[in-house]
Coordinates of C-alpha atoms in Angstrom, one line a residue:
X31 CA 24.3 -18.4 -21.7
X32 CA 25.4 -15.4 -23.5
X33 CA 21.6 -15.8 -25.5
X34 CA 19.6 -16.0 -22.8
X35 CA 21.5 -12.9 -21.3
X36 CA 21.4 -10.6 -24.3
X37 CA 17.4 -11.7 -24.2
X38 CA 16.9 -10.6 -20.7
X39 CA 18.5 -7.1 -21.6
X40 CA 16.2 -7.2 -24.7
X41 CA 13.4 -7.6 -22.6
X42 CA 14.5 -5.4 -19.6
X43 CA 15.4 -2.8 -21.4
X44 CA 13.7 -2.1 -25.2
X45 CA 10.5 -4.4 -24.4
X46 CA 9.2 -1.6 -21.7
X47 CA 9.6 1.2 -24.6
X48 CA 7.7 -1.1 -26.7
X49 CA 5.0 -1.3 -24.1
X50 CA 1.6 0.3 -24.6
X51 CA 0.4 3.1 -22.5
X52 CA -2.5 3.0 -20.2
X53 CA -5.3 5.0 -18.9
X54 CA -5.7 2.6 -16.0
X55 CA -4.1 -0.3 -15.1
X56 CA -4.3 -3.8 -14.2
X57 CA -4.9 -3.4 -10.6
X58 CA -7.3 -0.6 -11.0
X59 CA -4.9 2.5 -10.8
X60 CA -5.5 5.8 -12.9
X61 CA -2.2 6.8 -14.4
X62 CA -3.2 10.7 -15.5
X63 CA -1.2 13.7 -13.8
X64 CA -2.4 17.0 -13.6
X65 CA 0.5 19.3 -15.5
X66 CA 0.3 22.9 -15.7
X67 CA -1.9 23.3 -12.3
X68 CA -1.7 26.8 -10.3
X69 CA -1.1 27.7 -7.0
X70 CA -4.4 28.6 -6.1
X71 CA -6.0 25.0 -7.9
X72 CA -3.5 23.2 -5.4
X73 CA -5.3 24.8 -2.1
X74 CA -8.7 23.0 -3.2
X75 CA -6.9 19.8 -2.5
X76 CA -6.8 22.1 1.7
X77 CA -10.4 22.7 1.5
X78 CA -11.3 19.3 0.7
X79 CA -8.5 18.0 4.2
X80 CA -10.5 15.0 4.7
X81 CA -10.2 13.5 1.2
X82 CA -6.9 14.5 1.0
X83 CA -6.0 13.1 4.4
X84 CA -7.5 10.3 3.6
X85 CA -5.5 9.7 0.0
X86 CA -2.0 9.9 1.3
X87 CA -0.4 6.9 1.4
X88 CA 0.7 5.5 5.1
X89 CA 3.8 7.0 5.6
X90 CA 2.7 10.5 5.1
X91 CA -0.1 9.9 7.4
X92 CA 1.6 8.5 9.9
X93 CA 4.0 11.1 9.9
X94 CA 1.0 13.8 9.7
X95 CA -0.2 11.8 12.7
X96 CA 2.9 12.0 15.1
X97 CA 3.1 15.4 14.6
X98 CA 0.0 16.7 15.0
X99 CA 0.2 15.5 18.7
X100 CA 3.7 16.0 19.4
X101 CA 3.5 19.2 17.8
X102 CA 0.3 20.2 20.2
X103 CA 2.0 18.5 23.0
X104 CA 5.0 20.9 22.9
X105 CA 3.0 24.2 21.7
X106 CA 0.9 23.9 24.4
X107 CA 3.4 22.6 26.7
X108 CA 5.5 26.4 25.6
X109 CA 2.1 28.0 26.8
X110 CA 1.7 26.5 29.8
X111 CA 5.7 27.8 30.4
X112 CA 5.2 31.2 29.2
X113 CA 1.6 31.5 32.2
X114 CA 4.4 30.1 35.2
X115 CA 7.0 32.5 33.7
X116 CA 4.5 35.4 33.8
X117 CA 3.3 34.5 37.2
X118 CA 6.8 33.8 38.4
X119 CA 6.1 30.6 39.8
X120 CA 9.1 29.3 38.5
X121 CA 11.9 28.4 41.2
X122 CA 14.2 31.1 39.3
X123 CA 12.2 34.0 41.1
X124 CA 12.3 32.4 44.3
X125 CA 8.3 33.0 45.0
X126 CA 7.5 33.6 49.0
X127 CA 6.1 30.2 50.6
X128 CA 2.3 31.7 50.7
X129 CA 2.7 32.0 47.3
X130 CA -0.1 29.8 45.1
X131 CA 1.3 29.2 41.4
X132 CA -1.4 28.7 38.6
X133 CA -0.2 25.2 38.3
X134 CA 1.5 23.0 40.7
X135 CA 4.9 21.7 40.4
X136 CA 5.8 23.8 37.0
X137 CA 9.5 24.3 37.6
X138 CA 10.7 24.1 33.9
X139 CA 10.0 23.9 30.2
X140 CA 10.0 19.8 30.6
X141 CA 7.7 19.9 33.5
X142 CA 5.5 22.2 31.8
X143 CA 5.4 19.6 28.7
X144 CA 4.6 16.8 30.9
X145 CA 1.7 18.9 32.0
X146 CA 0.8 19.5 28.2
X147 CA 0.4 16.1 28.0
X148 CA -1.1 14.8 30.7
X149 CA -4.3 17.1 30.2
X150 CA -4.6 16.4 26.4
X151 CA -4.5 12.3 26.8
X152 CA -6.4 12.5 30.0
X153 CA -4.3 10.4 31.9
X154 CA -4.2 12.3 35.5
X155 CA -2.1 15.0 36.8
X156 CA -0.3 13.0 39.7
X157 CA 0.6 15.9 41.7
X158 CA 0.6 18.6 38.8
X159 CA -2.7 20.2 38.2
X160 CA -3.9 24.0 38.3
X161 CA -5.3 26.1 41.2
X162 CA -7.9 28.8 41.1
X163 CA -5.5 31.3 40.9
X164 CA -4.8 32.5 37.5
X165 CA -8.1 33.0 34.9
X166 CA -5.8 32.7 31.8
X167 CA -4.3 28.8 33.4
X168 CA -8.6 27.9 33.6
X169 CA -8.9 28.9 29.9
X170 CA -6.0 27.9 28.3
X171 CA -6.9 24.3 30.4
X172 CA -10.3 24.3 28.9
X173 CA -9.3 25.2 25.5
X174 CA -6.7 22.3 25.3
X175 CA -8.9 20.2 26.1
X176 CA -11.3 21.2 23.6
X177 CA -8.8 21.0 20.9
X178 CA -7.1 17.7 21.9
X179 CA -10.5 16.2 21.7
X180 CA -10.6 17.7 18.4
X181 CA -7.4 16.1 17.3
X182 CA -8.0 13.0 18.4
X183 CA -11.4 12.6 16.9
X184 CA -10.0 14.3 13.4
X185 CA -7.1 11.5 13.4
X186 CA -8.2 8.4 14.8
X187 CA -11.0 9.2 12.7
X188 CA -8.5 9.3 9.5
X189 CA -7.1 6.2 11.0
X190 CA -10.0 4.1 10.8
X191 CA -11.6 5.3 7.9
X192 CA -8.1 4.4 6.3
X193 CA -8.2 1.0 7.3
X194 CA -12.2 0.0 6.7
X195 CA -12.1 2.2 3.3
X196 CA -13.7 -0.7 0.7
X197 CA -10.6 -0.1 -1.6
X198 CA -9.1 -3.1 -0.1
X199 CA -12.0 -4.9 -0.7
X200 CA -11.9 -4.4 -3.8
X201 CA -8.1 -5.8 -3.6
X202 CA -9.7 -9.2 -3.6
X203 CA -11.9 -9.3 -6.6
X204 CA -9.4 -10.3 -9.8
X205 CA -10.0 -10.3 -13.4
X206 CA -8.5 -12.5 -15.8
X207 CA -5.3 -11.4 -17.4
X208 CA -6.6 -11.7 -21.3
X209 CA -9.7 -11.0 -22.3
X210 CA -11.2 -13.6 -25.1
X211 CA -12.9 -14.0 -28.3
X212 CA -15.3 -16.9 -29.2
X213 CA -18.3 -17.8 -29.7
X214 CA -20.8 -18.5 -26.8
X215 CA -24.4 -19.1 -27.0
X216 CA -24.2 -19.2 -31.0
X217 CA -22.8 -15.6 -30.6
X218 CA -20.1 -14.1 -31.4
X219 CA -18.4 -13.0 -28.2
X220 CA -15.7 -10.9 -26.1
X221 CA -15.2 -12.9 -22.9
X222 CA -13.3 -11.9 -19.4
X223 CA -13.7 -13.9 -16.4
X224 CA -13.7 -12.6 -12.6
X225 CA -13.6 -13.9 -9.3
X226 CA -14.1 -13.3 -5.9
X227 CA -11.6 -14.5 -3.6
X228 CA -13.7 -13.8 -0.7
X229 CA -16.7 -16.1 0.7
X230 CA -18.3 -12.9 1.9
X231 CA -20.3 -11.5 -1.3
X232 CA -21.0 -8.6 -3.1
X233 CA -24.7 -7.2 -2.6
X234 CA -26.3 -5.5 -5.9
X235 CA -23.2 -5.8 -8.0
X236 CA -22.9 -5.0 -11.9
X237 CA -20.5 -4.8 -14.2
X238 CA -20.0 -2.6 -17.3
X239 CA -17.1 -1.4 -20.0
X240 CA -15.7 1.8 -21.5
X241 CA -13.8 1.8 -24.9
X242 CA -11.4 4.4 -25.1
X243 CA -9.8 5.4 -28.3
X244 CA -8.8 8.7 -30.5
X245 CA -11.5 9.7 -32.7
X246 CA -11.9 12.3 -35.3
X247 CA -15.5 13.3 -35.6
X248 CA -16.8 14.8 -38.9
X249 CA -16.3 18.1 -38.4
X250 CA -12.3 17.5 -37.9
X251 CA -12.4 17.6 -34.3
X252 CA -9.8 15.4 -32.4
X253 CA -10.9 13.6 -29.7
X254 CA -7.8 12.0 -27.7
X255 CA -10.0 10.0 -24.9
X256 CA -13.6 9.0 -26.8
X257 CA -15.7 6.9 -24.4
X258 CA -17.9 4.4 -25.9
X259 CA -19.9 2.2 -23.6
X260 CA -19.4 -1.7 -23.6
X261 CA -22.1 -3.7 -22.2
X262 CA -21.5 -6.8 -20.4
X263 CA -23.9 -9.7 -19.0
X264 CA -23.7 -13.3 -17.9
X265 CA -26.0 -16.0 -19.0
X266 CA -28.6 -14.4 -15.7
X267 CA -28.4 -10.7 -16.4
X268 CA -26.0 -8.1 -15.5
X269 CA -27.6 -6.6 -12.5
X270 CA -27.0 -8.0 -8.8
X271 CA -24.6 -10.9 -10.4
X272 CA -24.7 -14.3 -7.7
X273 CA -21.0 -13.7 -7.0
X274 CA -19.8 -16.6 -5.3
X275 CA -17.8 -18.3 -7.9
X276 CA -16.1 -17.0 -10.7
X277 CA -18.0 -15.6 -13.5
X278 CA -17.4 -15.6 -17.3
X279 CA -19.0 -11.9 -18.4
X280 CA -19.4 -11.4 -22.0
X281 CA -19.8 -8.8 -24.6
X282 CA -22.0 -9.7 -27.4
X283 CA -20.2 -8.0 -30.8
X284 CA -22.5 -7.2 -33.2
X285 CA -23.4 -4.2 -36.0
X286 CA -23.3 -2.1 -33.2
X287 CA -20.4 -3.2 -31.5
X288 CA -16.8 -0.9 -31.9
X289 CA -14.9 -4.6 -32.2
X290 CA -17.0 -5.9 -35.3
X291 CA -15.3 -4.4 -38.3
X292 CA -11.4 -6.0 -36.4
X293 CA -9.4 -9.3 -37.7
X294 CA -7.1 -11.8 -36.2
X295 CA -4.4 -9.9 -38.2
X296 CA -5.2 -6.3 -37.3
X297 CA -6.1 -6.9 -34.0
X298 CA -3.2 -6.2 -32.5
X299 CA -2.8 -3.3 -34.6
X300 CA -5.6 -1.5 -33.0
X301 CA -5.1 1.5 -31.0
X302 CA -7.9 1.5 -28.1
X303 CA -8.5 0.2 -24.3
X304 CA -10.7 -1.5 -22.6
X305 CA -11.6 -0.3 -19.1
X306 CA -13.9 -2.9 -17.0
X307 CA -15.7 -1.7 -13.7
X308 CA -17.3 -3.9 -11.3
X309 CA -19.0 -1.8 -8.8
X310 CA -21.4 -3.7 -5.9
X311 CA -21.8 -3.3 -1.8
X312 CA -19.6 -4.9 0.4
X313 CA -21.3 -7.2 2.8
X314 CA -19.8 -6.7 5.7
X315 CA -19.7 -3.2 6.1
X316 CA -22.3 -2.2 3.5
X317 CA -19.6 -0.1 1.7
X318 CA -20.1 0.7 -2.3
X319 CA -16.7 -0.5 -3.6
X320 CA -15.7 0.0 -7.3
X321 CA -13.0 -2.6 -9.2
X322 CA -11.0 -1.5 -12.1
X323 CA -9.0 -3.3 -14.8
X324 CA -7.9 -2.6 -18.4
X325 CA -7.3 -4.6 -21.4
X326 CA -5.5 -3.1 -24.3
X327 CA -5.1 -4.8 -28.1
X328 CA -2.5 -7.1 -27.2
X329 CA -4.6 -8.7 -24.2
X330 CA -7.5 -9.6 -26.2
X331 CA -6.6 -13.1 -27.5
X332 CA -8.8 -14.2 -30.6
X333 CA -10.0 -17.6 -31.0
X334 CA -9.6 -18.8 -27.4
X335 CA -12.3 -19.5 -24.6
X336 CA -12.1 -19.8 -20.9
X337 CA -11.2 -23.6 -19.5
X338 CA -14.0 -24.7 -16.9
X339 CA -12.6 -24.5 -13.3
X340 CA -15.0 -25.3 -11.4
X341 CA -15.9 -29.3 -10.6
X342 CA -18.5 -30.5 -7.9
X343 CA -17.5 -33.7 -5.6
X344 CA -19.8 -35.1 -3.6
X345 CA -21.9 -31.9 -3.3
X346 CA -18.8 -29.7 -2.9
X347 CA -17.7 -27.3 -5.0
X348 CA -14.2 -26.9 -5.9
X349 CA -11.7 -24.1 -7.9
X350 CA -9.2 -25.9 -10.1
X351 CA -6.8 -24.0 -12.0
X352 CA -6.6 -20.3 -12.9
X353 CA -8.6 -17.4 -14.2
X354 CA -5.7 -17.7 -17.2
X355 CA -6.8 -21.3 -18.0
X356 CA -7.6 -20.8 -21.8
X357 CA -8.0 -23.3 -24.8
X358 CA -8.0 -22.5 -28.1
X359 CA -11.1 -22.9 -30.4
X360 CA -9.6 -23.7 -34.4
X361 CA -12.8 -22.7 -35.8
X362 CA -11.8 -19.2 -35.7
X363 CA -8.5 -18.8 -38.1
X364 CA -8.0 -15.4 -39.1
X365 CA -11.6 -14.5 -40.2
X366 CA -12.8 -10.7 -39.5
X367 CA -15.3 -9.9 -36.7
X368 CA -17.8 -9.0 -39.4
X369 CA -17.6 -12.5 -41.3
X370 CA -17.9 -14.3 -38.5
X371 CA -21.0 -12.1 -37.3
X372 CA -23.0 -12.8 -40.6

């Protein structure tokens, strides 16, 4: 018992220390932070208010949402108080019976709330509602409802475009949790399966790589974050991929490839990651989404392929297993990338 515990603390504790940092991760999210930014860089994020609107996560913009029209609500509902107050309609200085207030049935700051918000949703004034007598009541009326229809169009807007963003389309599009190397096609290969979990497809989709890794170029210069492009097919191309079952794309490694000159045993070793993008237009809404996923030294298995998954019964086509259902190929041993090429 006492084993297994000190493992779990091993695990818990040390085994994240141990763990390698990423650019992006698994699911698709950049892990960068912007240190060292101004006071003046931050008010870009103000100018751009619908991106930024639309980034925060649902809390925020609910909150943002209540009180935008709470907040109009009341200040307009302090308005409509201070034009009876001016006019002394209010029951406080007892106005004459022939006297005609600028809106009906104003008696106090709750009243004059209510009538905030009954002309900013729309929903009638019952028997509160303004009179021809005041010029400033006519304005403020039609510049309320000017601005509530702004409001409501800016946040039910947010709203929606929140919910139909193709973000969460791209939530259902997985990649396989090790990516592979074997041969396929009498070529030496780096493999990674994906699959789309919807039956609706993904119009004009294709699929490419970026290497990242520190570099030193010849004249000395450091570069932390060197981008090299990866390309990627499948056995029909690697533009406007047929993706209705899962897919096996592969990475040819040849002289030109940044994975030829690697080994079973330094593999692992290797300081670099492997960012994958899927980009392609949802059907349904004709939205260009973008999937993400990384791969780092430790998640590239060597000497493995991909398990088939897919079987056809009686004209029907059925997913059995996993994306992680690997079998390993003996051939490979420990031989480099470069022996294997030639």
């Amino acid at each position: 018992m006492f084993k297994h515990l000190r493992k779990w603390f091993v695990t818990c504790f040390f085994g994240r220390s141990r763990r390698r940092a990423r650019l992006v991760s698994k699911d698709g999210r950049c892990n960068i932070e912007f240190g060292n930014v101004e006071a003046q860089s931050r008010l870009i994020f103000f100018v751009d208010i619908w991106t930024t609107v639309l980034d925060l996560k649902w809390r925020y913009k609910m909150t943002i949402f209540i009180t935008a029209f709470l907040g109009s609500w009341f200040f307009f509902g302090l308005l409509w108080y201070v034009v009876a107050y001016i006019h002394k309609d209010l029951p406080e200085f007892h106005p004459p019976a022939n006297h005609t207030p600028c809106v009906e049935h104003i008696n106090g700051l709750t009243s004059a709330f209510l009538f905030s918000l009954e002309t900013q949703v729309t929903i009638g004034y019952g028997f509160r509602c303004v009179t021809e007598q005041c010029g400033t009541a006519i304005f403020l009326l039609i510049f309320q409802s000017i601005l509530g229809v702004i409001i409501n169009s800016f946040m039910c807007g947010a709203i929606l475009a929140k919910i139909s963003r193709p973000k969460k389309r791209a939530k259902t599009i997985t990649f396989s949790k090790n990516a592979v190397i074997s041969k396929r096609g009498g070529k030496l290969c780096l493999l990674i399966r994906v699959a789309n979990l919807r039956k609706s497809l993904l119009i004009g989709s294709h699929i490419y790589g970026k290497l990242l890794r520190t570099t030193i170029t010849p004249e000395g210069e450091t570069i932390i974050l060197d981008q090299i492009n990866i390309n990627f097919v499948v056995d029909a191309g690697n533009e406007n991929l047929f993706f209705i079952s899962p897919l096996t794309i592969y990475h040819v490694i040849d002289h030109t490839s940044p994975f030829f000159h690697m080994a079973a045993e330094t593999l692992p070793q290797q300081d670099f990651e492997l960012v994958v993008f899927l980009d392609g237009t949802v059907e349904s809404t004709s939205a260009t989404c973008q999937v993400r996923t990384s791969y780092v030294p430790e998640e590239v298995l060597w000497g493995y392929r991909f398990a088939p998954i897919v079987s056809k019964t009686n004209w029907i086509y059925i997913l059995l297993g996993s994306l992680a259902c690997l079998s390993p190929c003996n051939y490979f041993a420990s031989l480099s990338l470069s022996h294997l090429v030639l």
